[in-house]
XYZ file of C-alpha atoms in Angstrom:
422
model
C -2.488 -14.596 44.103
C -0.263 -12.848 41.023
C 2.702 -10.985 42.813
C 1.383 -7.116 41.836
C 3.859 -4.244 42.779
C 3.469 -2.435 45.861
C 3.128 0.646 43.840
C 0.770 -0.393 41.011
C -1.424 -1.343 44.335
C -1.357 1.628 46.320
C -2.150 3.772 42.699
C -4.855 1.772 42.302
C -6.353 1.887 45.944
C -6.463 5.640 44.734
C -8.184 4.833 41.554
C -10.995 2.796 42.956
C -10.943 3.827 46.677
C -14.240 0.886 48.221
C -14.016 -1.291 44.590
C -10.511 -1.771 45.477
C -11.007 -5.366 47.154
C -13.534 -6.820 43.748
C -10.830 -5.973 41.732
C -7.643 -7.373 43.481
C -9.571 -10.637 43.909
C -9.878 -11.224 40.295
C -6.396 -12.021 40.055
C -7.265 -15.026 42.167
C -9.246 -16.025 38.456
C -7.397 -16.904 34.941
C -8.347 -14.336 32.289
C -11.393 -14.909 29.340
C -10.555 -16.197 26.700
C -11.848 -14.810 23.375
C -12.423 -15.278 19.983
C -13.659 -12.936 16.858
C -15.535 -14.442 13.899
C -13.680 -13.416 10.285
C -17.007 -11.864 9.122
C -15.213 -11.547 5.082
C -15.420 -15.300 5.371
C -17.966 -16.101 7.583
C -21.624 -14.807 8.894
C -22.131 -16.285 13.070
C -20.844 -18.480 14.879
C -22.700 -21.616 14.542
C -19.588 -23.730 12.221
C -17.939 -22.636 15.660
C -20.104 -24.646 18.101
C -17.814 -27.435 19.001
C -15.872 -24.626 20.711
C -18.402 -24.095 23.374
C -18.733 -20.281 22.778
C -20.785 -17.612 24.196
C -21.588 -13.762 23.144
C -19.334 -10.984 24.264
C -21.561 -7.933 25.254
C -20.102 -5.624 22.747
C -18.714 -6.264 20.060
C -21.413 -9.250 17.990
C -18.567 -10.889 16.425
C -17.076 -11.290 19.535
C -17.683 -15.085 21.782
C -16.274 -16.448 24.910
C -14.261 -19.724 24.895
C -13.690 -22.345 27.151
C -12.397 -25.891 27.817
C -11.155 -25.512 23.847
C -7.520 -25.302 21.757
C -8.700 -22.711 19.216
C -5.666 -22.163 18.112
C -4.312 -25.658 17.125
C -7.557 -25.866 14.675
C -8.132 -25.434 10.865
C -10.657 -23.187 11.182
C -8.038 -20.983 12.807
C -5.675 -21.500 10.114
C -7.637 -20.812 7.558
C -8.727 -17.045 8.866
C -12.213 -17.534 10.577
C -11.470 -15.795 13.382
C -8.836 -14.131 14.864
C -8.228 -15.458 19.494
C -8.226 -11.730 20.680
C -9.077 -10.608 24.504
C -12.064 -9.470 24.515
C -11.640 -5.933 26.607
C -9.260 -5.379 23.435
C -12.223 -5.413 20.989
C -13.909 -2.389 22.137
C -11.863 0.014 20.667
C -12.486 -0.376 17.373
C -16.656 -0.643 18.036
C -16.220 2.690 19.323
C -14.656 3.944 16.301
C -17.855 2.854 14.590
C -15.819 1.553 11.049
C -18.507 1.870 8.664
C -18.079 0.664 4.646
C -15.460 3.104 2.380
C -13.878 4.710 5.402
C -10.469 5.397 4.891
C -8.252 3.825 8.003
C -5.679 4.286 9.788
C -4.631 1.719 12.838
C -1.064 3.765 13.826
C 0.091 0.982 16.329
C -1.194 -2.602 14.542
C 0.994 -5.362 15.652
C -0.350 -8.173 16.522
C -3.516 -7.289 14.543
C -6.388 -7.889 16.441
C -7.627 -4.109 15.831
C -6.849 -4.278 12.203
C -8.363 -7.433 11.598
C -11.575 -6.437 13.168
C -11.283 -3.328 11.364
C -10.989 -4.544 8.030
C -13.947 -7.132 8.738
C -15.976 -4.181 9.233
C -14.845 -1.809 5.814
C -15.914 -5.688 4.229
C -13.414 -5.245 1.232
C -13.848 -1.456 0.472
C -12.702 1.593 1.603
C -8.964 1.304 2.744
C -6.828 0.579 5.577
C -3.186 1.422 6.298
C -1.680 -1.036 8.762
C 1.942 0.685 10.592
C 3.733 -1.165 13.091
C 6.853 0.406 13.981
C 9.087 -2.647 14.891
C 9.802 -4.802 11.939
C 9.478 -8.514 13.749
C 6.291 -7.402 14.114
C 5.153 -5.485 11.378
C 6.049 -9.606 9.714
C 3.492 -10.659 12.600
C 1.151 -7.727 11.128
C 1.289 -8.313 7.428
C 0.762 -12.545 8.245
C -2.200 -12.145 10.129
C -3.595 -9.405 7.576
C -3.102 -12.052 4.924
C -4.820 -15.363 7.249
C -7.658 -13.189 7.207
C -8.252 -12.959 3.950
C -8.315 -9.521 3.740
C -8.161 -7.717 0.030
C -7.793 -3.278 0.551
C -4.987 -3.407 3.269
C -1.465 -1.652 2.900
C 1.010 -2.947 6.064
C 3.542 -0.003 6.328
C 6.705 -0.610 8.560
C 7.791 2.980 9.710
C 7.918 5.197 12.703
C 4.675 7.025 12.285
C 6.497 10.175 11.725
C 7.092 9.381 8.494
C 3.853 8.398 7.355
C 2.534 12.669 7.396
C 4.577 13.122 4.935
C 2.676 10.998 2.697
C -0.865 11.060 4.557
C -1.523 14.417 6.022
C -5.343 15.306 5.856
C -5.922 11.648 4.488
C -8.006 9.512 6.419
C -11.293 9.730 8.611
C -10.852 7.445 11.284
C -7.211 6.624 12.789
C -7.055 3.935 15.686
C -4.618 4.797 18.227
C -3.721 2.112 20.363
C -0.777 2.859 21.489
C 2.270 1.353 23.333
C 1.424 1.436 27.394
C 2.900 -0.402 30.702
C 0.343 -2.870 29.955
C -1.134 -2.799 33.512
C -4.560 -4.429 32.672
C -2.757 -7.459 31.147
C -0.878 -8.336 33.901
C -2.999 -11.391 34.750
C -1.787 -12.559 30.790
C 1.157 -11.491 30.954
C 3.880 -11.948 34.186
C 6.812 -9.655 31.676
C 4.993 -7.177 32.149
C 4.832 -6.954 36.003
C 8.510 -7.389 35.928
C 8.389 -4.245 33.157
C 6.385 -2.112 35.089
C 7.605 0.886 37.394
C 6.604 4.297 37.845
C 8.784 5.789 35.464
C 8.277 3.418 32.612
C 4.741 4.539 33.153
C 5.565 7.848 32.728
C 7.766 7.567 30.055
C 4.542 5.650 28.310
C 2.593 9.103 28.426
C 5.355 10.580 27.319
C 5.510 8.438 23.901
C 1.482 8.344 23.542
C 0.874 12.507 23.363
C 3.447 12.442 20.919
C 2.240 9.581 19.001
C -1.590 11.241 18.897
C 0.371 14.752 18.091
C 1.721 12.968 14.733
C -2.359 11.025 14.687
C -4.109 14.196 14.347
C -1.982 15.630 11.049
C -3.129 12.797 9.256
C -6.659 12.902 9.992
C -9.671 14.989 7.954
C -11.717 17.896 9.546
C -14.505 15.927 10.222
C -12.705 12.740 11.377
C -12.772 10.644 14.662
C -9.263 9.471 16.554
C -10.255 6.671 19.082
C -7.187 6.765 21.429
C -7.152 3.226 23.682
C -4.273 1.364 26.159
C -4.298 -1.850 28.206
C -3.541 -0.193 31.386
C -5.251 1.377 34.290
C -2.865 4.460 34.999
C -4.614 7.875 35.158
C -1.054 9.068 33.409
C -1.589 7.200 30.342
C -5.100 7.206 29.948
C -7.250 10.790 31.149
C -3.788 12.729 31.242
C -2.843 11.677 27.828
C -6.775 12.981 26.619
C -6.386 16.172 28.638
C -3.111 17.131 27.437
C -4.604 16.620 23.626
C -7.753 18.288 23.772
C -5.545 21.367 25.793
C -3.104 21.616 22.293
C -5.551 21.360 19.654
C -8.451 22.747 20.239
C -10.570 21.567 17.253
C -11.227 17.957 18.887
C -13.467 17.394 21.760
C -13.811 14.361 23.667
C -17.115 11.949 22.630
C -16.781 9.742 25.198
C -13.857 7.603 27.363
C -14.897 4.169 28.765
C -12.873 2.034 31.823
C -12.683 -1.587 31.391
C -12.245 -3.010 34.802
C -11.738 -6.773 35.299
C -14.027 -6.779 38.325
C -16.904 -4.936 36.328
C -17.067 -7.054 33.021
C -15.706 -10.558 32.096
C -12.296 -9.612 30.026
C -9.215 -7.544 30.919
C -7.793 -4.077 31.740
C -9.004 -1.350 28.673
C -9.000 2.110 28.148
C -10.409 4.416 25.077
C -11.167 7.744 24.151
C -13.249 8.710 21.104
C -12.233 12.597 19.697
C -14.067 14.108 17.297
C -12.687 16.925 15.302
C -15.112 19.735 14.500
C -15.030 20.215 10.500
C -16.194 19.864 7.652
C -17.119 16.482 6.162
C -14.689 15.437 3.254
C -14.927 12.535 0.349
C -11.798 11.191 -0.720
C -12.445 7.982 -3.665
C -10.466 5.480 -3.497
C -8.731 4.804 -7.289
C -7.800 1.255 -8.418
C -5.471 2.142 -11.600
C -6.218 -0.408 -14.335
C -3.431 -1.600 -16.575
C -4.452 -1.986 -19.995
C -1.943 -5.181 -20.777
C -1.754 -8.332 -18.334
C 1.293 -10.267 -19.075
C 0.071 -13.437 -20.712
C 0.881 -16.236 -18.255
C -0.551 -14.453 -15.609
C -3.884 -14.803 -17.648
C -3.809 -17.882 -18.268
C -3.778 -19.244 -14.955
C -6.664 -16.950 -14.160
C -8.504 -18.375 -17.594
C -7.188 -21.613 -15.957
C -7.610 -21.893 -12.491
C -10.556 -19.638 -11.313
C -13.959 -18.806 -12.573
C -13.762 -15.159 -11.871
C -12.602 -12.463 -13.422
C -8.970 -11.330 -11.996
C -6.493 -8.614 -13.154
C -3.609 -6.632 -11.005
C -2.472 -3.194 -11.646
C 0.769 -2.808 -9.631
C 4.124 -4.849 -10.222
C 6.872 -5.001 -7.533
C 9.848 -7.050 -9.337
C 7.878 -10.196 -10.141
C 5.492 -10.094 -8.107
C 1.671 -9.127 -8.583
C -0.515 -6.810 -6.829
C -4.279 -5.587 -6.991
C -3.706 -2.328 -5.355
C -5.895 1.353 -4.397
C -3.629 3.744 -5.173
C -1.937 5.494 -2.468
C 1.132 7.645 -2.121
C 3.798 4.391 -0.538
C 6.660 7.121 -2.010
C 9.916 6.673 0.744
C 7.081 4.299 3.162
C 9.145 1.090 4.447
C 6.003 -1.521 2.832
C 5.027 -5.014 3.553
C 1.931 -5.547 2.357
C 0.334 -3.528 -0.762
C -3.228 -4.260 -0.593
C -3.958 -7.912 -2.545
C -0.545 -10.110 -3.646
C -1.637 -12.399 -6.231
C 1.873 -13.974 -6.748
C 4.989 -14.432 -8.598
C 5.978 -14.065 -12.202
C 8.794 -17.186 -12.674
C 9.691 -18.437 -15.922
C 6.679 -19.263 -18.864
C 4.569 -19.198 -15.741
C 2.972 -17.727 -12.954
C 3.088 -19.066 -9.580
C -0.695 -17.803 -7.085
C -0.169 -16.190 -3.367
C -1.416 -17.827 -0.513
C -2.773 -14.820 0.108
C -4.924 -15.557 -3.721
C -6.261 -18.692 -2.076
C -7.385 -17.053 1.229
C -8.632 -14.134 -0.237
C -11.468 -15.780 -2.633
C -14.765 -18.001 -2.143
C -14.293 -22.022 -2.638
C -16.273 -20.996 -5.722
C -14.044 -18.893 -7.455
C -11.977 -21.753 -8.375
C -12.585 -24.053 -10.905
C -10.536 -26.996 -9.346
C -11.242 -27.754 -5.996
C -9.634 -30.974 -3.553
C -12.674 -31.225 -0.378
C -10.882 -32.291 2.979
C -12.367 -33.397 5.688
C -11.609 -31.017 8.924
C -11.055 -34.101 11.287
C -8.982 -35.658 8.986
C -5.707 -37.179 8.273
C -4.741 -35.751 5.324
C -5.706 -32.149 6.229
C -2.935 -33.270 9.223
C -0.466 -33.692 6.194
C -1.615 -30.909 3.802
C -0.497 -28.435 6.507
C 2.588 -30.304 7.892
C 3.788 -29.529 4.100
C 2.929 -33.450 2.692
C 2.181 -33.729 -0.993
C -1.482 -35.684 -1.665
C -2.676 -38.088 -3.628
C -4.992 -36.705 -6.211
C -6.033 -37.005 -9.983
C -6.198 -33.536 -10.455
C -4.235 -31.120 -12.938
C -2.817 -27.796 -12.738
C -3.526 -26.349 -9.938
C -6.521 -26.155 -7.846
C -7.481 -24.917 -4.046
C -7.507 -27.416 -1.379
C -11.063 -26.528 0.466
C -12.309 -27.691 4.418
C -16.094 -27.189 5.264
C -15.929 -25.058 1.783
C -13.452 -22.436 3.298
C -9.726 -22.268 1.285
C -6.965 -23.378 3.162
C -3.837 -23.044 0.135
C -3.444 -24.351 -3.421
C -2.028 -27.555 -4.526
C -0.617 -28.089 -7.910
C -1.338 -31.741 -9.642
C -0.257 -33.903 -12.595
C -3.007 -36.205 -12.475
C -1.528 -38.981 -9.637
C 0.305 -37.036 -6.770
C -0.520 -33.014 -6.204
C 2.611 -31.143 -5.028
C 1.844 -28.964 -1.557
C 1.808 -25.087 -2.286
C 1.141 -24.758 1.911
C 3.533 -22.169 2.408
C 6.699 -23.169 4.434
C 6.983 -20.798 6.959
C 3.024 -21.317 7.901
C 3.550 -25.727 8.128
C 3.141 -27.144 11.467
C 1.448 -30.116 13.270
C -1.765 -29.133 14.208
């Protein structure tokens, strides 16, 4: 049995009454493990049959897995799925994201909910994913890249600063707020060590502040989903009640608690907060450049079967990006990073490889998922190949990354920061 704080247990007794013993008994068992397939890349779980998957009831893209290590599989490197705690999938389901929505994920790292939102957008509309802590923002940006997301902007800002640029901009906002983490005690021993009522109340105050900031960026007819992974009423229902008292133009359409003794997952809470107003329609624009760099044009012609253009240049880095005001905002990712202009050449990004399909490349080197070649490629080694120029390394018809060959040896362009032993 996990050693739980006495005050936490007393609080749970008051909340659960006769269900308390059932709840406490769950701490004798390990947490459930889940993954969510990336519908930007695959449409069902059939490719992943080796992981022995069973469906998660509240998320049609979500699956439990047992006795396997999908995090160490090449499919994970290609972004075919995201490892995510099952209960954590519930909040985005409640947000009801549709194609073309303008969505803000205000507290987004490490990226589970952002990548879930992006899969529902299906490449249309806009996702702005924000994380205030720089190191966590980098992890968030890496996960956005791995999942092949084209229409996301990753920012690293205090939420207050975003209001100047995005007042009344979004029609859907997710506030997966920092919390005391009571719902993660089975998974995270550090959350138990750091728990105190003082921390619970501090988190509640911060959640109230974040919600007040979020509503300033919401359209008149928009929706906020507020979620936590804690059981405390101070951080859940009380925060919602205080928000509704302050903001009379909102109503709570639904709120739900997920308990580990009732579902196969950890503790979670979400509330759907709907603003009563007139629906707005904002059309997202993508600026067009009339002239392209000749090295970029040559690369696209030689390498791809699809048209490719850029509309934004930061230094020598080229992006395809929506027209959004980011002045004064610390930004890690501005739409799809295409690559970098270097002396007399264009070098494509890893993001571009993962955002495309194998059929989009003129040259494709196919590797078997269980082969030694795949392991060597992810470790950063060169490949024996007769390919000349840029080519896509593909596994089961899904892009894994770039190589550049001279007809005998192909240089490995898998990013150094991602190289590992599988």
